[in-house]
Amino acid sequence: MSQNLIHSLFRKEVLAMSAYPVADPGKLIKLDAMENPYQWPEQALEQWLKTIKNSPLNRYPDPQAKSLAAVLKTLYQVPTESELILGNGSDEIIQILLMALAPDAHIVTPEPGFVMYKQIARSLGLNYHGIALNAEDFSLDMPAMLAAIEQYNPALIFLAYPNNPTGNLFSEQQIKILLQATEGLVVIDEAYAPFTDATFMQSLTDYPNLLVMRTVSKLGLAGLRLGYMVGDKNIIAELDKIRLPYNINILTQITTEFALQHGDFLTRQTQTLRQERDALLQQLLQIEQIKAFPSSANFILFKSLNKDASAVFESIRNQGILIKNMSAHHPLLENCLRVTIGTEQENALFLSALKKALH
Ligand SMILES: Cc1ncc(COP(=O)(O)O)c(C=O)c1O
């Protein structure tokens, strides 16, 4: 089809976008996407295979994923007044939320932040405003956030807690000030919940405009694509009208439920990753040629102080390890790279590759 015809068919926002880039890891050690590097224990795998053996693949899945939703509610102490919506990854929940808003709605979020907020908001033609974080420690620029609330009266504010790609937790007090200052919804995106004890789940009853979003991806189930969001029953009921009826496939429903109920090993793995993160940060802090930022997630952001980040990234890749070069994502990320916490051995290999790359 001719480009002219294509241009006449699609919205200008879509034409102006680029697809979300995902690097092909080939045989590289993959420390770029905040995945859990560990496998399931053999015994758990065998039990799981027995569980899925009789799945009715010929039938549509339960449209409400009732059994899985009940397990999630109990496990994560979802307040009884709140309701839950499930998505094909939290990416889909972000999409559902934004699709439900009025076409002239304004969205506010601190930057640098998770790119899908902007990508989806822009694709839908919504008014997106990224508010720069404070440069020295990536904390919220409160005067700027409050001014944005005043100026745009945003329908929705996204706050990733901890934030991706900076890894820090914003101040709980400041978030509560924003929750009170805005008339719109505030989504606390707790994608990295397995790596911190901080959560807003228990504040849901205090703030009717608060929505808490999570995912099982970082816990160790990224391949299943399951995200969920908790909030006021009436808000969730509206969003549920936009959700496609069978968005959570049967294998994801059964497997996630199984993993959460037999998932002591996942908890042990995330505990190990927390220790590995703290150990790696200590090592990175000793390297003079970089500035490493503290993290409450399963990744660490660091800035190359003398060498161009692209050269550091390439050198590490040539040594067999894939991390993420964040330089182009935001002016505050100039010369910054992000490494996902891997196994002890992978982290050691990364550290020695980084040291070589910096020389
Ligand atoms: C802050 C944040 N939210 C949401 C997601 C998306 O998670 P999911 O795999 O559930 O789509 C990510 C993934 O990197 C993230 O960093």
XYZ file of C-alpha atoms and ligand atoms in Angstrom:
375
model
C 0.000 0.000 0.000
C 1.298 3.490 -0.793
C 2.683 5.677 2.007
C 0.169 8.393 1.074
C -2.749 6.071 1.593
C -1.293 4.779 4.859
C -0.836 8.363 6.032
C -4.455 9.120 5.284
C -5.680 6.085 7.237
C -3.866 6.357 10.549
C -3.882 8.942 13.333
C -0.973 11.389 13.144
C 0.148 10.350 16.661
C 0.539 6.749 15.504
C 2.422 7.779 12.368
C 4.830 9.840 14.499
C 5.627 6.948 16.883
C 8.335 4.308 16.785
C 7.662 0.753 17.931
C 8.935 -0.124 21.442
C 12.460 -1.417 20.770
C 13.439 -4.778 22.262
C 17.077 -5.832 21.777
C 17.713 -9.338 20.415
C 19.863 -11.000 23.110
C 21.135 -13.859 20.905
C 23.503 -15.805 23.164
C 24.366 -12.853 25.384
C 23.898 -12.959 29.163
C 20.655 -11.072 29.535
C 20.840 -8.277 32.100
C 18.687 -5.755 30.240
C 15.023 -6.375 31.062
C 14.623 -6.836 34.833
C 13.901 -10.551 34.528
C 14.473 -13.091 37.294
C 17.514 -15.141 36.147
C 16.649 -18.335 38.039
C 14.860 -21.477 36.855
C 12.131 -23.356 38.711
C 13.199 -26.283 40.929
C 12.652 -29.641 39.178
C 10.028 -30.781 41.686
C 7.941 -27.630 41.185
C 8.187 -28.053 37.409
C 6.895 -31.613 37.590
C 4.009 -30.671 39.828
C 3.144 -27.773 37.523
C 3.146 -30.032 34.447
C 0.626 -32.286 36.195
C -1.509 -29.230 36.988
C -1.690 -27.948 33.430
C -2.064 -31.385 31.849
C -5.839 -31.329 31.942
C -6.346 -27.658 31.086
C -9.360 -27.320 28.756
C -7.499 -25.637 25.895
C -10.555 -26.035 23.661
C -12.551 -23.680 25.903
C -12.276 -19.946 26.397
C -10.696 -19.117 29.746
C -12.690 -17.784 32.709
C -13.271 -14.154 31.632
C -12.918 -12.913 35.229
C -10.061 -15.289 36.173
C -11.976 -15.654 39.446
C -9.830 -18.321 41.011
C -6.559 -16.457 40.320
C -8.054 -13.132 41.408
C -9.096 -14.684 44.753
C -5.561 -15.974 45.335
C -4.066 -12.563 44.525
C -6.486 -10.802 46.868
C -5.625 -13.039 49.806
C -1.894 -13.196 49.175
C -1.398 -9.452 48.786
C -3.923 -8.411 51.452
C -6.105 -6.465 49.066
C -8.553 -4.433 51.224
C -12.095 -5.859 51.106
C -13.519 -2.528 49.872
C -11.232 -2.621 46.825
C -11.572 -4.498 43.550
C -9.031 -5.961 41.169
C -8.555 -5.849 37.402
C -6.192 -8.217 35.606
C -4.237 -7.423 32.468
C -2.018 -9.091 29.904
C 0.969 -7.636 31.742
C 0.651 -4.309 33.517
C 1.323 -2.767 30.109
C -2.212 -3.752 29.148
C -3.625 -2.210 32.312
C -1.889 1.071 31.464
C -3.517 0.842 28.031
C -6.963 0.078 29.485
C -6.700 3.020 31.902
C -5.659 5.460 29.227
C -8.266 4.233 26.731
C -10.981 4.866 29.307
C -10.073 8.540 29.809
C -11.731 11.467 28.053
C -10.000 12.268 24.701
C -8.742 15.655 25.958
C -7.403 14.257 29.258
C -4.011 15.293 30.640
C -1.524 12.764 32.040
C 1.303 13.794 34.354
C 4.285 11.658 35.331
C 7.817 12.324 36.536
C 10.641 11.734 34.066
C 12.791 9.824 33.525
C 10.135 7.174 34.056
C 8.646 4.043 32.530
C 8.378 4.661 28.788
C 5.054 2.896 28.201
C 3.123 5.660 29.994
C 4.232 8.104 27.325
C 4.103 5.639 24.428
C 0.487 4.642 25.077
C -0.738 8.125 26.086
C 0.729 9.590 22.897
C -0.648 6.793 20.696
C -4.132 7.636 21.980
C -3.662 11.354 21.345
C -3.852 12.235 25.059
C -1.976 15.219 26.510
C 1.159 13.801 28.130
C 3.383 15.878 30.445
C 6.690 14.507 31.732
C 7.928 16.495 34.755
C 11.683 16.279 35.328
C 12.856 14.723 38.597
C 15.451 16.525 40.714
C 18.789 15.972 38.995
C 20.919 15.182 42.047
C 18.924 12.266 43.542
C 15.952 11.652 41.199
C 13.496 12.704 43.906
C 10.182 14.321 42.978
C 10.363 18.005 42.082
C 7.380 18.838 44.266
C 6.908 22.481 43.222
C 6.938 21.361 39.570
C 4.551 18.445 40.218
C 2.125 20.657 42.139
C 2.332 23.322 39.440
C 1.522 20.668 36.803
C -1.520 19.568 38.828
C -2.630 23.199 39.054
C -2.023 23.904 35.372
C -3.310 20.724 33.716
C -5.781 19.294 36.243
C -4.557 15.821 35.169
C -7.021 12.963 34.913
C -4.206 10.635 35.865
C -0.751 10.736 37.485
C 1.598 7.754 37.126
C 4.211 7.222 39.855
C 6.408 4.139 39.591
C 7.360 3.082 43.116
C 10.288 2.238 42.941
C 10.869 4.209 39.774
C 12.212 2.681 36.556
C 14.932 3.437 35.388
C 16.265 5.334 38.407
C 15.551 2.586 41.005
C 14.658 4.926 43.882
C 11.481 5.123 45.960
C 9.869 8.546 45.974
C 9.024 9.998 49.397
C 5.847 8.457 50.814
C 4.927 11.803 52.380
C 5.285 13.627 49.065
C 3.167 11.033 47.260
C 0.437 11.535 49.854
C 0.581 15.293 49.240
C 0.068 14.656 45.505
C -2.800 12.255 46.225
C -4.528 15.034 48.134
C -3.637 17.835 45.722
C -5.096 16.209 42.606
C -8.715 15.620 41.677
C -7.631 12.927 39.249
C -6.476 9.328 39.656
C -3.016 8.444 40.949
C -1.556 5.116 39.833
C 1.218 3.845 42.089
C 2.999 1.386 39.826
C 4.546 -1.203 42.137
C 6.093 -3.345 39.402
C 9.202 -3.815 41.573
C 7.270 -4.715 44.746
C 9.172 -8.022 45.224
C 12.359 -6.044 45.885
C 11.150 -3.588 48.517
C 8.933 -3.606 51.589
C 7.420 -0.221 50.676
C 3.865 -0.337 49.311
C 0.713 1.768 49.073
C -1.592 -1.261 49.144
C -2.692 -0.473 52.714
C -3.414 3.202 51.846
C -6.138 2.290 49.340
C -8.868 2.794 51.906
C -7.568 6.295 52.749
C -7.507 7.662 49.188
C -10.440 6.976 46.827
C -8.365 8.210 43.860
C -5.472 5.794 44.530
C -4.860 2.804 42.277
C -2.070 0.312 43.015
C -0.713 -1.596 40.022
C 1.515 -4.672 40.169
C 2.862 -7.394 37.913
C 4.186 -10.916 38.330
C 6.857 -10.222 35.689
C 9.663 -9.135 38.002
C 8.827 -11.820 40.553
C 9.944 -14.383 37.999
C 6.955 -14.940 35.698
C 7.610 -12.437 32.910
C 6.733 -15.007 30.241
C 3.185 -15.410 31.541
C 2.176 -11.742 31.055
C 0.068 -10.982 34.068
C -0.450 -7.607 35.681
C -3.124 -6.470 38.102
C -4.418 -3.267 39.567
C -6.359 -2.656 42.761
C -8.624 0.286 43.554
C -12.089 1.643 44.227
C -14.786 -0.816 43.083
C -16.581 1.807 40.971
C -13.408 2.831 39.131
C -12.464 -0.785 38.440
C -16.024 -1.457 37.163
C -15.610 1.291 34.532
C -12.212 -0.054 33.439
C -13.607 -3.567 33.236
C -15.875 -2.405 30.393
C -12.809 -1.689 28.247
C -10.967 -4.908 29.125
C -11.225 -7.595 26.460
C -13.240 -10.511 27.894
C -10.585 -13.225 27.650
C -7.436 -11.167 28.128
C -5.824 -13.620 30.553
C -5.251 -16.928 28.794
C -5.896 -20.218 30.524
C -2.244 -21.252 30.900
C -1.445 -17.915 32.531
C -4.390 -18.239 34.900
C -3.511 -21.775 35.975
C 0.245 -21.297 36.057
C 0.224 -18.036 37.993
C -2.144 -19.470 40.551
C 0.066 -22.535 40.890
C 3.234 -20.438 41.162
C 1.787 -18.148 43.805
C 0.522 -21.051 45.893
C 3.686 -23.153 45.602
C 5.959 -20.180 45.158
C 8.237 -20.287 48.198
C 11.061 -20.692 45.739
C 10.111 -17.419 44.020
C 10.260 -15.608 47.368
C 13.656 -17.165 48.081
C 14.874 -16.123 44.624
C 13.781 -12.503 45.080
C 15.409 -12.425 48.529
C 18.659 -13.602 46.956
C 18.306 -10.967 44.240
C 17.874 -8.255 46.882
C 21.130 -9.401 48.543
C 22.869 -9.583 45.166
C 21.647 -6.057 44.355
C 23.061 -4.661 47.574
C 26.371 -6.502 47.062
C 26.664 -5.298 43.450
C 25.883 -1.718 44.470
C 28.695 -1.813 47.033
C 31.093 -2.986 44.310
C 29.900 -0.341 41.852
C 30.265 2.419 44.449
C 33.970 1.611 44.634
C 34.572 2.234 40.926
C 35.813 5.792 40.503
C 34.900 6.129 36.837
C 31.154 5.707 37.490
C 28.441 7.072 39.744
C 26.048 4.296 40.854
C 22.591 5.178 42.181
C 21.000 3.311 45.125
C 18.143 1.007 44.110
C 15.076 -0.560 45.719
C 14.407 -2.611 42.566
C 16.169 -5.480 40.748
C 18.354 -3.202 38.646
C 20.952 -0.508 39.194
C 21.396 2.694 37.216
C 24.904 4.059 36.881
C 26.531 6.927 35.074
C 29.807 6.687 33.230
C 31.796 9.751 34.273
C 34.676 9.739 31.770
C 33.780 7.449 28.877
C 30.836 7.682 26.506
C 28.032 5.328 27.638
C 27.693 3.874 24.111
C 31.348 2.806 24.150
C 30.897 1.230 27.597
C 27.695 -0.524 26.447
C 29.364 -1.875 23.278
C 32.425 -3.092 25.140
C 30.265 -4.935 27.694
C 28.219 -6.440 24.856
C 31.361 -7.557 23.075
C 32.292 -9.341 26.291
C 29.010 -11.302 26.081
C 26.668 -9.323 28.323
C 23.595 -7.322 27.360
C 22.659 -4.382 29.610
C 20.677 -1.263 28.654
C 22.089 2.049 27.484
C 19.693 4.687 28.866
C 21.563 7.751 27.534
C 19.114 8.709 24.822
C 16.001 8.310 26.984
C 16.136 11.620 28.873
C 18.579 14.511 29.414
C 18.926 13.498 33.081
C 20.146 10.078 31.933
C 23.062 11.340 29.898
C 25.797 8.664 29.901
C 23.664 6.409 32.118
C 23.370 2.636 31.794
C 21.074 0.219 33.596
C 22.014 -3.293 34.655
C 19.498 -5.901 35.821
C 20.557 -8.026 38.793
C 21.412 -11.547 37.619
C 22.795 -14.627 39.351
C 25.896 -14.224 41.524
C 28.013 -15.533 38.651
C 26.407 -13.242 36.056
C 26.878 -10.227 38.308
C 30.555 -11.076 38.772
C 30.996 -11.439 34.999
C 29.245 -8.095 34.481
C 31.468 -6.387 37.050
C 34.666 -7.570 35.439
C 33.339 -6.680 31.952
C 32.449 -3.191 33.200
C 35.884 -2.662 34.711
C 37.496 -3.668 31.397
C 35.101 -1.430 29.484
C 36.021 1.588 31.593
C 39.779 1.253 30.971
C 7.541 0.608 36.212
C 7.058 -0.492 35.327
N 5.749 -0.698 35.183
C 5.271 -1.673 34.397
C 6.117 -2.502 33.687
C 5.520 -3.516 32.757
O 5.379 -4.729 33.358
P 4.591 -5.939 32.661
O 5.632 -6.954 32.341
O 3.640 -6.418 33.697
O 3.889 -5.422 31.450
C 7.489 -2.329 33.795
C 8.403 -3.171 33.011
O 9.564 -2.956 32.879
C 7.977 -1.288 34.636
O 9.276 -1.044 34.749
